[in-house]
Coordinates of C-alpha atoms and ligand atoms in Angstrom, one line a residue:
M92 CA -17.5 106.2 31.9
L93 CA -14.0 105.5 33.3
F94 CA -11.5 105.3 30.5
F95 CA -8.6 103.0 31.0
I96 CA -5.5 103.1 28.8
N97 CA -2.5 100.8 29.4
T98 CA 0.2 102.8 27.6
F99 CA 1.6 104.1 30.9
T100 CA 1.2 100.9 32.8
P101 CA 4.9 100.8 33.9
K102 CA 4.4 104.3 35.5
G103 CA 0.8 104.1 36.4
R104 CA -0.6 103.4 39.9
I105 CA -4.0 101.9 39.1
D106 CA -4.0 98.4 37.6
R107 CA -6.9 97.0 35.5
Q108 CA -8.5 95.1 38.3
T109 CA -8.5 98.1 40.6
W110 CA -10.0 100.2 37.8
V111 CA -12.9 97.8 37.4
A112 CA -13.4 97.5 41.1
V113 CA -13.6 101.3 41.6
G114 CA -16.0 101.6 38.7
K115 CA -18.3 98.9 40.1
K116 CA -18.2 100.4 43.6
H117 CA -19.3 103.8 42.3
G118 CA -21.7 102.5 39.6
V119 CA -19.7 104.0 36.8
P120 CA -19.1 101.8 33.7
T121 CA -15.5 101.1 32.8
F122 CA -14.0 101.2 29.3
N123 CA -10.7 99.6 28.3
D124 CA -8.9 101.0 25.2
A125 CA -7.1 97.7 24.4
A126 CA -6.4 98.8 20.8
A127 CA -3.0 97.2 20.6
D128 CA -3.4 94.4 23.2
V129 CA -3.5 91.3 20.9
P130 CA -1.5 89.1 20.8
P131 CA -1.9 87.2 23.0
K132 CA -5.2 85.9 21.6
G133 CA -6.8 85.4 25.0
R134 CA -7.0 89.2 25.5
L135 CA -10.0 89.3 23.2
S136 CA -12.1 87.9 26.0
E137 CA -10.0 88.4 29.1
Y138 CA -10.9 92.1 29.7
V139 CA -14.7 91.6 29.4
R140 CA -14.4 88.6 31.8
M141 CA -12.4 90.7 34.1
G142 CA -15.4 93.0 34.4
F143 CA -14.8 95.9 32.0
D144 CA -18.2 97.1 30.6
L145 CA -16.7 98.0 27.2
V146 CA -13.5 96.9 25.6
T147 CA -12.1 98.0 22.2
F148 CA -9.5 96.5 19.9
S149 CA -8.1 98.0 16.7
G150 CA -8.9 96.0 13.6
G151 CA -5.8 97.1 11.9
K152 CA -3.1 96.1 14.5
G153 CA -2.5 92.6 15.7
L154 CA -5.7 91.3 14.1
L155 CA -4.3 92.5 10.7
G156 CA -7.7 93.5 9.6
P157 CA -8.9 96.6 7.8
Q158 CA -7.3 99.8 9.2
S159 CA -10.5 101.6 9.6
S160 CA -12.2 98.9 11.7
G161 CA -12.3 97.9 15.3
L162 CA -14.1 95.7 17.8
L163 CA -16.3 97.1 20.5
L164 CA -17.1 94.3 23.0
G165 CA -18.9 94.1 26.3
R166 CA -22.3 95.2 27.7
R167 CA -25.0 94.9 25.0
D168 CA -26.8 98.1 26.0
L169 CA -23.6 100.1 25.8
V170 CA -22.5 98.6 22.5
M171 CA -26.0 99.5 21.1
A172 CA -25.7 103.0 22.5
A173 CA -22.4 103.4 20.7
R174 CA -24.0 102.1 17.5
R175 CA -26.6 104.9 17.8
C176 CA -23.8 107.4 17.4
G177 CA -22.8 106.1 14.0
S178 CA -24.2 105.5 10.6
P179 CA -27.1 105.3 9.6
W180 CA -28.4 107.2 12.6
G181 CA -26.4 110.4 11.9
G182 CA -24.7 110.8 15.2
I183 CA -21.3 112.3 15.7
G184 CA -19.7 109.0 14.7
R185 CA -21.0 109.4 11.1
G186 CA -17.7 110.9 10.1
M187 CA -16.0 107.7 11.2
K188 CA -18.4 105.5 9.4
V189 CA -17.2 101.9 8.9
G190 CA -18.2 100.4 5.6
K191 CA -19.9 97.0 5.3
E192 CA -16.8 95.7 3.4
E193 CA -14.6 96.6 6.4
M194 CA -17.0 95.0 8.8
I195 CA -16.9 91.7 6.9
G196 CA -13.1 92.2 6.5
L197 CA -12.7 92.5 10.3
L198 CA -14.9 89.4 10.8
A199 CA -12.7 87.5 8.4
A200 CA -9.6 88.8 10.3
V201 CA -11.0 87.7 13.7
E202 CA -11.9 84.3 12.3
R203 CA -8.4 83.9 10.9
Y204 CA -6.8 85.2 14.1
L205 CA -8.6 82.6 16.2
K206 CA -7.5 79.8 14.0
I207 CA -3.9 80.5 13.1
D208 CA -0.8 79.0 14.8
H209 CA 0.4 81.9 16.9
Q210 CA 3.8 80.3 17.6
A211 CA 4.4 80.0 13.9
E212 CA 3.2 83.6 13.4
K213 CA 5.7 84.8 16.0
R214 CA 8.5 82.8 14.4
L215 CA 7.7 84.4 11.1
L216 CA 7.8 87.9 12.6
Q217 CA 11.1 87.1 14.4
S218 CA 12.6 85.8 11.2
R219 CA 11.8 89.2 9.5
V220 CA 13.4 91.1 12.4
D221 CA 16.4 88.8 12.2
T222 CA 16.8 89.3 8.4
I223 CA 16.9 93.0 8.8
A224 CA 19.2 92.9 11.8
A225 CA 21.6 90.5 10.1
S226 CA 22.0 92.8 7.0
L227 CA 23.1 95.7 9.3
A228 CA 25.3 93.7 11.7
S229 CA 28.5 94.4 9.8
I230 CA 28.2 98.2 9.6
P231 CA 30.5 99.8 12.2
G232 CA 28.7 102.0 14.7
V233 CA 25.3 100.3 14.2
Q234 CA 23.5 98.2 16.8
A235 CA 20.4 96.3 15.9
E236 CA 18.5 94.3 18.4
S237 CA 15.2 92.5 18.6
F238 CA 12.7 93.3 21.3
V239 CA 9.1 92.6 22.2
P240 CA 7.1 95.5 23.7
E241 CA 5.9 94.6 27.2
I242 CA 2.5 96.1 27.1
A243 CA 0.9 96.6 23.7
N244 CA 2.0 95.5 20.2
H245 CA 3.4 92.4 21.9
V246 CA 5.4 91.0 18.9
P247 CA 9.0 91.1 17.8
H248 CA 10.2 94.5 16.7
L249 CA 13.7 95.8 15.7
S250 CA 15.4 98.5 17.6
L251 CA 18.1 100.2 15.7
E252 CA 20.8 102.6 17.0
W253 CA 23.8 104.2 15.4
D254 CA 26.6 106.4 16.7
Y255 CA 26.1 109.9 15.2
E256 CA 29.8 110.6 15.3
R257 CA 30.4 107.7 12.9
I258 CA 27.2 108.0 10.9
P259 CA 26.1 111.6 10.8
I260 CA 22.4 111.1 10.1
T261 CA 19.8 112.1 12.6
T262 CA 16.7 110.0 13.4
A263 CA 14.5 112.6 11.6
E264 CA 16.7 112.6 8.5
A265 CA 16.8 108.8 8.4
S266 CA 13.0 108.4 8.7
G267 CA 12.5 111.2 6.2
R268 CA 14.7 109.5 3.6
L269 CA 13.0 106.1 4.2
K270 CA 9.6 107.8 3.7
Q271 CA 10.6 109.6 0.5
G272 CA 12.2 106.5 -1.2
H273 CA 10.6 103.9 -3.3
P274 CA 8.7 102.2 -1.9
P275 CA 8.1 104.6 1.0
I276 CA 9.0 103.0 4.3
E277 CA 7.4 104.2 7.5
V278 CA 9.3 103.6 10.8
G279 CA 9.0 104.5 14.4
G280 CA 11.3 106.8 16.3
H281 CA 14.2 106.1 18.6
H282 CA 13.2 103.6 21.4
W283 CA 9.6 103.9 20.3
M284 CA 7.5 101.5 22.5
Q285 CA 10.4 101.2 24.9
P286 CA 9.6 103.9 27.4
N287 CA 12.3 102.9 29.9
R288 CA 15.2 102.8 27.4
Q289 CA 17.7 105.7 27.3
S290 CA 20.8 106.2 25.3
P291 CA 23.8 108.5 25.3
D292 CA 23.2 111.8 23.3
N293 CA 25.4 110.7 20.4
M294 CA 23.1 107.8 19.6
Q295 CA 20.4 108.1 17.0
G296 CA 17.9 105.4 16.3
L297 CA 14.8 104.0 14.8
T298 CA 12.2 101.3 15.5
V299 CA 10.9 98.9 12.8
S300 CA 7.7 97.0 13.0
V301 CA 7.4 94.0 10.7
W302 CA 3.9 92.6 11.2
M303 CA 2.3 94.6 8.3
L304 CA 5.0 93.5 5.8
R305 CA 4.1 91.3 2.9
P306 CA 6.4 88.3 2.1
G307 CA 9.8 89.4 0.9
E308 CA 9.3 93.1 2.0
D309 CA 11.7 92.5 5.0
R310 CA 14.5 92.1 2.4
I311 CA 13.6 95.5 0.9
V312 CA 13.6 97.2 4.3
A313 CA 16.9 95.5 5.1
E314 CA 18.5 96.8 1.9
R315 CA 17.2 100.3 2.2
L316 CA 18.4 100.6 5.8
K317 CA 21.7 99.1 4.9
S318 CA 22.3 101.6 2.0
L319 CA 21.2 104.5 4.3
L320 CA 23.5 103.6 7.2
A321 CA 26.4 102.1 5.3
G322 CA 26.3 104.7 2.5
Ligands
PLP502 C1 -3.5 102.3 18.1 C2 -4.2 102.7 19.3 C3 -5.4 103.4 19.2 C4 -5.9 103.8 17.8 O1 -6.5 102.6 17.2 P1 -6.8 102.7 15.6 O2 -7.6 101.4 15.4 O3 -5.5 102.7 14.9 O4 -7.6 103.9 15.4 C5 -6.1 103.8 20.3 N1 -5.6 103.5 21.5 C6 -4.5 102.8 21.7 C7 -4.1 102.4 23.1 C8 -3.7 102.4 20.6 O5 -2.6 101.7 20.8

């Protein structure tokens, strides 16, 4: 099977349509790892319609479903073949068994996802990013900006940078302290999901995703980042 992954799309030479066409020409099935490709919602059916034989989406990313779940969509015979690798047949997938609770959780997440107002959802995520950015705006040497990754995880994120000469904390120290505090906060690295961004050597930075936060947690993240960088 031909495995397609979009992560390197800006640098890659073979787009999705070409991938499918080459597979069909040679009679080799094509698989699209679209784990992080929703939103937009239309992606859930777009790739199968485009001709990929199998498409997978993570249950725990844009769908906000159970972390251990995912969708496998496409040709029935291939989906059934994949199922044979898992529980209860005892194949190599047994170790990655998905529980019934998680399957139902994912079904509920998909049903929710197809129903919600995606514009409102986007505004909510943007407001969380803006809350965090606003709390850091007055700290000298810190730059906070909102961005939406082009390829995957296509929702508002926060990109944070600071001048190490003014704030002598490295990226690794900052993420370590966030992780060790209470509550622990997990962040991405400098320019994470922005493969084309570069900064001068004196700049350190972090990336913050907000779509897994519960209501009000954006304020906690804002305060912790503020005390870390202003303190
Ligand atoms: C996140 C991701 C995965 C892993 O998906 P999980 O559901 O978290 O296991 C695989 N492939 C790509 C392209 C991803 O972005």
